[in-house]
Structures are given as C-alpha cells and as structure tokens.
Short mmCIF file of C-alpha atoms in Angstrom, two decimals:
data_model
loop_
_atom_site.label_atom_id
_atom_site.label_comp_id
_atom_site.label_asym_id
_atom_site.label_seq_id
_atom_site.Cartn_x
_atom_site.Cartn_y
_atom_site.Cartn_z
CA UNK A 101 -29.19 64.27 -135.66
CA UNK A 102 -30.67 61.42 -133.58
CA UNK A 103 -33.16 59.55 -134.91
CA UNK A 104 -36.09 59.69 -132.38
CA UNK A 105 -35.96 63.36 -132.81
CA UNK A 106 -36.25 62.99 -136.78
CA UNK A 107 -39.21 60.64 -135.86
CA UNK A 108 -40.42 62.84 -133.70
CA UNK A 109 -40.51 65.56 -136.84
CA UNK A 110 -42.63 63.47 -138.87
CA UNK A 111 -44.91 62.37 -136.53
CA UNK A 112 -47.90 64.56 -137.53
CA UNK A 113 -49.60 62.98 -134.10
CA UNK A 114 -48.15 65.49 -132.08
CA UNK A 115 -46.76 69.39 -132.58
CA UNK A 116 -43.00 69.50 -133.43
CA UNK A 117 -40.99 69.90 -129.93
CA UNK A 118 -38.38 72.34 -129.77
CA UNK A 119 -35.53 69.84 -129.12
CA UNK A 120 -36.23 68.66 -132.51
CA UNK A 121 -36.09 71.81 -134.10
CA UNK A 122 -33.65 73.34 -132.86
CA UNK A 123 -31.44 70.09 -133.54
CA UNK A 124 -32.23 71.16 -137.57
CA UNK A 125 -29.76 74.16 -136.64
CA UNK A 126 -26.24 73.31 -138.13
CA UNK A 127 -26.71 70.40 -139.80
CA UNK A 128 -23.65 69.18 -141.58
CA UNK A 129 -23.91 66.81 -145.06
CA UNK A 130 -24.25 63.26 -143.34
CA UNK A 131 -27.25 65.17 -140.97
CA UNK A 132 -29.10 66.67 -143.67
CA UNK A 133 -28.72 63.05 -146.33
CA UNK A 134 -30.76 61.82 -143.37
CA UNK A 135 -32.94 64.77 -142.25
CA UNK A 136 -33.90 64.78 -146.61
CA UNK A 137 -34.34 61.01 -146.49
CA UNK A 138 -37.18 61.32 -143.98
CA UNK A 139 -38.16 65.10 -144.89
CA UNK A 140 -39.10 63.13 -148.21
CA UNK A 141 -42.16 60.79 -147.10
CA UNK A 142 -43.18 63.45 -144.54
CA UNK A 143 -46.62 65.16 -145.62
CA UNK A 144 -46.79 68.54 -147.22
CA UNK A 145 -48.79 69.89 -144.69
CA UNK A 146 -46.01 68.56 -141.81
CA UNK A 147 -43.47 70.21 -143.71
CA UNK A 148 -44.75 73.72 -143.77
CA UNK A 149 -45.34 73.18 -140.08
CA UNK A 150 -41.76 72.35 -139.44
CA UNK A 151 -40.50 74.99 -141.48
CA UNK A 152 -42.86 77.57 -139.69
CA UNK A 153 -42.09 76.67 -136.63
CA UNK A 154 -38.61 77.06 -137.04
CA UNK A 155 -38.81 81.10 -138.06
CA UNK A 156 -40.21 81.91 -134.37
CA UNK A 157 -37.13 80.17 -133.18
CA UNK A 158 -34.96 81.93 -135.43
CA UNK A 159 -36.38 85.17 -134.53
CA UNK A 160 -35.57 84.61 -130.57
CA UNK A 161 -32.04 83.08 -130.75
CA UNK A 162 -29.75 84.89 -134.06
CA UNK A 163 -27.21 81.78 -133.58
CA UNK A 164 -29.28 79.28 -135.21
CA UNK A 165 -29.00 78.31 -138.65
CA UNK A 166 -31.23 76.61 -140.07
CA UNK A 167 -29.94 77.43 -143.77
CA UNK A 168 -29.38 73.71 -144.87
CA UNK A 169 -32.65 72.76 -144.39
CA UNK A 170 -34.29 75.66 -145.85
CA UNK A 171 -31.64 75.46 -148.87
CA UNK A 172 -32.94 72.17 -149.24
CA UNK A 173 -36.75 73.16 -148.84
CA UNK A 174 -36.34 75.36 -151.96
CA UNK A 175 -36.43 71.88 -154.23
CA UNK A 176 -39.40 70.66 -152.72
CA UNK A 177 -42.55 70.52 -155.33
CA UNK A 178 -45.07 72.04 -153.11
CA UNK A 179 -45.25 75.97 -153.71
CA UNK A 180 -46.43 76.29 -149.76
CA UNK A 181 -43.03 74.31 -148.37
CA UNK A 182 -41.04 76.33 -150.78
CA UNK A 183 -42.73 79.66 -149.34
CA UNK A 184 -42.34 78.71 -145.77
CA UNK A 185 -38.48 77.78 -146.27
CA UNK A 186 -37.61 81.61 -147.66
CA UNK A 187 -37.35 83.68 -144.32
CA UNK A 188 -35.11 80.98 -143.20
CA UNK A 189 -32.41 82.04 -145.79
CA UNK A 190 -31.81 85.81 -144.52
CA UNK A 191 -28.38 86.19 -143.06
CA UNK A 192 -26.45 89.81 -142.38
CA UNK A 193 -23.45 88.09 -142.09
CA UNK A 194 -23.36 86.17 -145.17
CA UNK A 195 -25.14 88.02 -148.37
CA UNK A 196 -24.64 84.25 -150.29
CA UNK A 197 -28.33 83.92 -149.71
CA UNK A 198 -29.55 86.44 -151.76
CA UNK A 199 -28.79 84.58 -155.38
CA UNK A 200 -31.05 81.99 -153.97
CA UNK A 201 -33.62 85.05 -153.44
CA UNK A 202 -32.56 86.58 -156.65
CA UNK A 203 -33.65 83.38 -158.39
CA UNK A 204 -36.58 82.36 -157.14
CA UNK A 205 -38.15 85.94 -157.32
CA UNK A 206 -36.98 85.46 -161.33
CA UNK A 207 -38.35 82.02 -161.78
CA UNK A 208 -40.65 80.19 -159.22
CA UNK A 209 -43.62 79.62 -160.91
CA UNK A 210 -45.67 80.18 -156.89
CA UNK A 211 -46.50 83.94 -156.46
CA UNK A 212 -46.40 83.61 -152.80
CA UNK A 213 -43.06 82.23 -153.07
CA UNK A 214 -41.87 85.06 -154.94
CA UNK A 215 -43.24 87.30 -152.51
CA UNK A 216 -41.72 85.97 -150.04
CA UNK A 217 -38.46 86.02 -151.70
CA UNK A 218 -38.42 89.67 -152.76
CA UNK A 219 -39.40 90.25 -149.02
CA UNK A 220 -35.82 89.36 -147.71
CA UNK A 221 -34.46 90.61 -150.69
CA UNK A 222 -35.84 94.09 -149.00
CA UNK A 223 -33.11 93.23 -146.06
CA UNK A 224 -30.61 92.79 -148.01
CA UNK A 225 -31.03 95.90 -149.89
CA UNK A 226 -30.80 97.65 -147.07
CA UNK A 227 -27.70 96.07 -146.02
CA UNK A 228 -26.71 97.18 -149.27
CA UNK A 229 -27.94 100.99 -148.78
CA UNK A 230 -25.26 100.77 -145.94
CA UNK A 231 -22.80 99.71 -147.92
CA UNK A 232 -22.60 96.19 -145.98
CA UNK A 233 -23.38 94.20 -148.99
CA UNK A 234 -20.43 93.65 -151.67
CA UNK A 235 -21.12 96.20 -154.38
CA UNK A 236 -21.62 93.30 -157.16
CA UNK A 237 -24.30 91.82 -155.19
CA UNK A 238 -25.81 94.83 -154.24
CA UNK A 239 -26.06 95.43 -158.39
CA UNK A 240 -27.63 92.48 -158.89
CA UNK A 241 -30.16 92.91 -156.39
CA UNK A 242 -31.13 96.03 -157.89
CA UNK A 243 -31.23 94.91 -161.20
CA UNK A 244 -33.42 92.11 -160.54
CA UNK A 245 -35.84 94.06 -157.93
CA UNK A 246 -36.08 96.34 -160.62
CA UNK A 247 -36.90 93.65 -163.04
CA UNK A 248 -39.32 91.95 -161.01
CA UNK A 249 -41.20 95.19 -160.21
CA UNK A 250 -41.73 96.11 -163.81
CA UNK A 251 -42.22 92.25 -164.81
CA UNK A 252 -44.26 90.63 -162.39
CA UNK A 253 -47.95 90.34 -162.70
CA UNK A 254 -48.27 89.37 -159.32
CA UNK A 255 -49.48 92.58 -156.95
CA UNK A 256 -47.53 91.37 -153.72
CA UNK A 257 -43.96 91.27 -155.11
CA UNK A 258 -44.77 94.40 -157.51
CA UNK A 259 -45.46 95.98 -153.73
CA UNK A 260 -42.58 94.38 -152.25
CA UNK A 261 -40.09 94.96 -154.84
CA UNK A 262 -41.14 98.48 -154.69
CA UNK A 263 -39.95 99.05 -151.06
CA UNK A 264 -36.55 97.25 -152.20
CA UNK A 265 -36.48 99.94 -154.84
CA UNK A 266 -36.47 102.65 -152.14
CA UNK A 267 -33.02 101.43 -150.89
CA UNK A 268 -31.48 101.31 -154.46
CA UNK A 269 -29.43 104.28 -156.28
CA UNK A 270 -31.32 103.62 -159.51
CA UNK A 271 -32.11 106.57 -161.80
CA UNK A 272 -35.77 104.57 -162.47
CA UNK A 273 -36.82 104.49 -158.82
CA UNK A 274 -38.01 108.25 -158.58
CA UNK A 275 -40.25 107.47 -161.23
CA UNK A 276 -41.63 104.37 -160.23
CA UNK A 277 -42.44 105.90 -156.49
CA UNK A 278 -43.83 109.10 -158.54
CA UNK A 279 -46.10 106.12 -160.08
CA UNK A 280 -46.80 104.66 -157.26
CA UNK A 281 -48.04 107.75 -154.74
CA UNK A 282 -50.62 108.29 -157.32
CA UNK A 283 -52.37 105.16 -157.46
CA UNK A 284 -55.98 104.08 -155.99
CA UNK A 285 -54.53 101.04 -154.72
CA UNK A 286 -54.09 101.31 -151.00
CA UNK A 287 -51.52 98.83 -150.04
CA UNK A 288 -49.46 99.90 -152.95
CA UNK A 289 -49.22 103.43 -151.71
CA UNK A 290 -48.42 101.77 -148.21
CA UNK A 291 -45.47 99.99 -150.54
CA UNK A 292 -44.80 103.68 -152.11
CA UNK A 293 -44.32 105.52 -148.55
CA UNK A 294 -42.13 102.87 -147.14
CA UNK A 295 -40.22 103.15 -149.92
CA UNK A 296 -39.86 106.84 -150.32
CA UNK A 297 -38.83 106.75 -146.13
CA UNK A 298 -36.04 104.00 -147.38
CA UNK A 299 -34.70 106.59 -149.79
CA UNK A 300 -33.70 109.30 -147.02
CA UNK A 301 -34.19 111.74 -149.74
CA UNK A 302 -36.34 114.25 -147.39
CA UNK A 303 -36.15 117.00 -149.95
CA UNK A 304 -37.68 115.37 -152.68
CA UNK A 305 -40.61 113.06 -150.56
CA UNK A 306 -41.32 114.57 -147.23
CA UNK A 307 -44.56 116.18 -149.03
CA UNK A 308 -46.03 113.24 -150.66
CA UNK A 309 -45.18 111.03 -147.44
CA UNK A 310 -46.78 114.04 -144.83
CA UNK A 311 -49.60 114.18 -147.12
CA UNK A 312 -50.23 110.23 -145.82
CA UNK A 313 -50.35 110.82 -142.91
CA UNK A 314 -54.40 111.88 -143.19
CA UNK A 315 -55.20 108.74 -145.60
CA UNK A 316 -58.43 106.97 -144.73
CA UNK A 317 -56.79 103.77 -144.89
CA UNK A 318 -55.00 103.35 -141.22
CA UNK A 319 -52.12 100.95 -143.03
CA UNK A 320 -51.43 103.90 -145.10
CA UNK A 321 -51.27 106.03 -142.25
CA UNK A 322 -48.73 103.99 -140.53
CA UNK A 323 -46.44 103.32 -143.23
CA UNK A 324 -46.09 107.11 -143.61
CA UNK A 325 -45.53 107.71 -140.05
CA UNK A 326 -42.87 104.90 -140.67
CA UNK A 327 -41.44 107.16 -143.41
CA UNK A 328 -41.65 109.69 -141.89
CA UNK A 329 -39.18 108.37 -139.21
CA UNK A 330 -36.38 107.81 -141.80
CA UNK A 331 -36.65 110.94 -143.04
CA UNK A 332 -36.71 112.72 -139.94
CA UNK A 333 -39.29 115.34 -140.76
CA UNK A 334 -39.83 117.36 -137.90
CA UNK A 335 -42.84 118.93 -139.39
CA UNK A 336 -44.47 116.12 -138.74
CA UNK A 337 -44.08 115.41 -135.22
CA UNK A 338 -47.72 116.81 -133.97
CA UNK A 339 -49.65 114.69 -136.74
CA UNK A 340 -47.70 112.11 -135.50
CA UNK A 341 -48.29 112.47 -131.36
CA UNK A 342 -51.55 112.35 -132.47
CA UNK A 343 -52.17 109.19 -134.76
CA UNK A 344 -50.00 108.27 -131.11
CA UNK A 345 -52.56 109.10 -128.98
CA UNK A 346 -55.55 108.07 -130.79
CA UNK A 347 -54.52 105.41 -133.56
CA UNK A 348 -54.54 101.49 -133.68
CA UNK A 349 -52.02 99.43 -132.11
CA UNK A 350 -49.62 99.66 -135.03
CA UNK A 351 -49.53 102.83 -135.50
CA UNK A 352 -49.09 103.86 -132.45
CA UNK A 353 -45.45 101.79 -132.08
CA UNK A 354 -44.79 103.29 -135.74
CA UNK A 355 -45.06 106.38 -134.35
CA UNK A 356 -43.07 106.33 -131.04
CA UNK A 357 -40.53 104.93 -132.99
CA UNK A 358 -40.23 107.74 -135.84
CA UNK A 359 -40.38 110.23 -132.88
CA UNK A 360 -37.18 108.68 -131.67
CA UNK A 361 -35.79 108.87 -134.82
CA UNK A 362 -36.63 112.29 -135.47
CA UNK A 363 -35.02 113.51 -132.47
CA UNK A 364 -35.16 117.20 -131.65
CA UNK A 365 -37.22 119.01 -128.87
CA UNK A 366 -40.97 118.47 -130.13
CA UNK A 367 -39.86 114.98 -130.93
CA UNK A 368 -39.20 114.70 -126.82
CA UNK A 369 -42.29 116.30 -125.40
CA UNK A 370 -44.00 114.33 -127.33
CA UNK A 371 -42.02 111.17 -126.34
CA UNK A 372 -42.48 112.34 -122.30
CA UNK A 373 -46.28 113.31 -123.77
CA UNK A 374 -46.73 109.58 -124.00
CA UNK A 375 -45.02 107.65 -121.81
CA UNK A 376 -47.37 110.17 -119.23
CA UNK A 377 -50.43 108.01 -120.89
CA UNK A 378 -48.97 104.65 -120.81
CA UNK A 379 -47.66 104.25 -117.39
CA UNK A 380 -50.50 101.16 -117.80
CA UNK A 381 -49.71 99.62 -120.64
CA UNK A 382 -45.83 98.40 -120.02
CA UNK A 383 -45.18 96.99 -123.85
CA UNK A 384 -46.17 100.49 -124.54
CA UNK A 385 -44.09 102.03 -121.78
CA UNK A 386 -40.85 99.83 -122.75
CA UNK A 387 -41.01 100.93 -126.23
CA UNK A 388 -41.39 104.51 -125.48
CA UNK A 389 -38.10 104.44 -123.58
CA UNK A 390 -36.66 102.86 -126.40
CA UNK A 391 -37.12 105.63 -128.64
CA UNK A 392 -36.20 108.19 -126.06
CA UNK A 393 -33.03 106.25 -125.36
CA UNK A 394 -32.87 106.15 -129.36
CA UNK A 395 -33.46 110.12 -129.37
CA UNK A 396 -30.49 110.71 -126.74
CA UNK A 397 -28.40 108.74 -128.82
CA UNK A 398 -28.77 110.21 -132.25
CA UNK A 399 -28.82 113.55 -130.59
CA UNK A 400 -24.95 112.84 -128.96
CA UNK A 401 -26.44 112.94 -125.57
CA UNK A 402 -25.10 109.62 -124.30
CA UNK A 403 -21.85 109.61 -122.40
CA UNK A 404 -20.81 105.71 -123.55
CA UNK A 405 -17.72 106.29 -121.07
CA UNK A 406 -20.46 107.21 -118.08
CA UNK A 407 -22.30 104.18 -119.51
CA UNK A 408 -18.94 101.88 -119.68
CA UNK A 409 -18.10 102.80 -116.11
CA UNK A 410 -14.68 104.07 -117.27
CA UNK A 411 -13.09 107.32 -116.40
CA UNK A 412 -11.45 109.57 -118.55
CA UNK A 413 -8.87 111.08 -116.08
CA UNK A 414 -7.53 107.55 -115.32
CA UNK A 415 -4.61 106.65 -117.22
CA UNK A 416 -4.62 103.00 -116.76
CA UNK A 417 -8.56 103.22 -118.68
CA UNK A 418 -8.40 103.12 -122.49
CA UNK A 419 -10.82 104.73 -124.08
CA UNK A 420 -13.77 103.14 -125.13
CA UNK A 421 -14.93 103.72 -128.85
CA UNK A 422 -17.85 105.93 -129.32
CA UNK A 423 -20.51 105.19 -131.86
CA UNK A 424 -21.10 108.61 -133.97
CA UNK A 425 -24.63 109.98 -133.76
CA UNK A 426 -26.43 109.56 -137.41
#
C-alpha cells in the first residue's frame, strides 16, 4: 500500500478518500505490518472513522475484502474500534469468520461489541439454516447463540441472539420464543417475531406473529409483517396492504416485500394495489416490482429460457438450468 495513501488515513485533517480505503482491500502480510505500524499512533476516534467508512464500501462492491484489517481491529484496546471492525468480518463464502464472532460474543468485555458480533453471527446462521455452513460450525454457532442468550446480561445481544435462535434446530428455541412473545419489552418482542418468521414453522407461530401485526409499537408491527413474509401466511395479506398503505417508511418496504414472498392471488392485487399509489414515489415503485418479479418467481411463472433468449426447439441450444420455485 503506498505510503501517501496510509498518510492520507491518518490524517484526521481531512475525511478518509476512497482511494485510500479501498487500497485496505486485500492487503497481504508486508501491507498490513505497515498499515498496523501506522494504524497504531492513529487516534481512536480516526480509527472508528476508517473502519466505518469502509462498511458503506463493502456494502456497494461484494469483491472487497477488507478482512485483514478488521482481523486486526479486533486487538485494538478501544471497545468502539473493536465494534466498528465486526461487520467487516461477514463472508458467505468463507464461514472461518464466525469463530472470531463466536469468541468475541463469549468474551469481549464491550457490550456493543458483542452485539455487534452476535449480529453477523445472525447471517451466518442463516447460511447455516440452508445448509451452506459446514454442519460443525453450524453446531457451534448454535451452541454459543444459545449460550449467550441465556448468559448475557446485556439486552441487545439477548435480542440479537434471539433472532439467531430462530434459524437453529434446537429443542430450547420454542421455549425461549414462547418466553419471549410474552414479554412487556417492545424491542424484544420485535427480536421474538423475527425470530419466529426465521423458523418457517407456520403451524406453530403464524398466530402469535398475526397477532403483531396490531401492536402499538410500529417496530413491532414491522418485524411481524417481516415474519410474516417467511412464513407465507396468506391470512395476513389485507392487514398487511394496509400497514402498506398507511404505515411508516419501514414498514411499508417490509410489507411489499412479505407480499412477494407470500405469493398467491391476494398477495398480487395487493402488489398491483400499490404500485397504482406509488407511480410518484420511484424507490417505492422499484421495490414493488421487485416483489412482484419475486412473486412470479416463487409461483413458477418465469420462463428462464424466454428470459435467456434460448429456444427449446433448437437443437444446437442447451438447456439452461432452471432455479426451482421455493
């Protein structure tokens, strides 16, 4: 990594440019001895920056990798640095991250960083729900979800580790979501429906999650409308079309996304319903096409050889594979 650009990082003068960032991506041992030697006498308050900065980055462009450094971040003595290095780790390719996860939500004496931790350890349990997680890893992420859940004083990774739960074939998650849906705690029972939609298990929480759908709270609301989605209830498509037409911003995207995943014929209208009322509003607009085209597919309706421009009658075409609707 050149050195003006490392210069450039710890110059707190001026907002990190995205040359210099994005040069943190790949950074082999010789890069990072140096990137550490300066990362060292940079201030704690530079560092988080950095390490924020980079996640929007990560977000926009999937080939970065800015692992090393965050790997490295983990050691630092400042709680906050620690925190801002976790979302950095996630990677669906390589589930190597998640011990990392597993032991800092076990030992890191900073709550947020243990929230944080148990956060991605959410993604990789649902990797591991889909059976794209080895099954030894996917046992200790259970195990220590479970753990930190019944362990942790904190109320942000007892939350978090909660929704983990959902994705986890444990015989102790039915009772801790039983727990959970009938507690006074808002944002818990936000945790609770989110995790009961994670479970697919319809017949045993489309009640409690439908009954969410009237809380008072509207995060509440949303998360079951969420759930709702991944258990494809199509009982509750008119609750939903209307939190859609008269609900906050979140909610509304919650719910034109569980109508696409709900599929079926009220889950259309209701689709076509709103994208009627938000020819103005184009975010709005793209996302509603989204779940429609999201509908079609589950439903089988999408011809991928129409789509692939090949013809079926033509023997000098192979056939294209077809994903299976869900």
């Amino acid at each position: 990594m050149p050195r003006k650009l490392l210069a450039q990082l710890a110059d707190t003068g001026s907002k990190p440019t995205s040359e210099a960032l994005t040069a943190l991506s790949g950074l082999d041992a010789r890069a990072l001895h140096d990137f550490q030697l300066v990362w060292a006498n940079t201030k704690v308050a530079r560092r988080c920056e950095i390490l924020l900065a980079l996640q929007p980055l990560l977000e926009a462009n999937a080939t970065l990798d800015f692992s090393a450094v965050a790997t490295a971040a983990l050691a630092d003595p400042d709680g906050d640095v620690r925190t801002a290095a976790v979302p950095l780790l996630f990677d669906d390719v390589n589930p190597k991250p998640a011990t990392l996860l597993l032991d800092l939500l076990q030992s890191d004496p900073h709550a947020p960083c243990r929230a944080a931790a148990a956060r991605e350890l959410v993604e990789y349990a649902a990797l591991g729900a889909t059976e794209d997680l080895p099954k030894n890893m996917m046992a200790r992420i259970e195990a220590g979800v479970l753990r930190a859940h019944r362990t942790d004083a904190d109320p942000n990774v007892k939350r978090t580790t909660l929704e983990a739960l959902g994705y986890c074939l444990l015989p102790e998650v039915n009772e801790a979501l039983l727990a959970a849906s009938k507690t006074s705690d808002a944002k818990l029972l936000a945790s609770a429906c989110l995790a009961m939609g994670h479970t697919c298990d319809s017949a045993r929480w489309s009640k409690l999650v439908a009954g969410s759908l009237d809380h008072a709270v509207d995060f509440v609301r949303t998360a079951a409308v969420h759930a709702c989605g991944e258990l494809q209830l199509q009982s509750a498509v008119p609750q939903i079309l209307e939190l859609a037409m008269d609900g906050e911003p979140d909610t509304v995207s919650q719910a034109v996304w569980a109508l696409g995943e709900i599929g079926g014929t009220d889950a259309r209208a209701a689709l076509y319903q709103l994208q009627g009322l938000a020819e103005k509003d184009a975010e709005l607009s793209e996302e509603i096409e989204e779940a429609i085209a999201t509908l079609e597919l589950l439903s089988g309706e999408i011809d991928f050889d129409l789509m692939d421009g090949t013809d079926d009658d033509d023997p000098d075409v192979e056939d294209s594979p077809r994903r299976k609707a869900a």
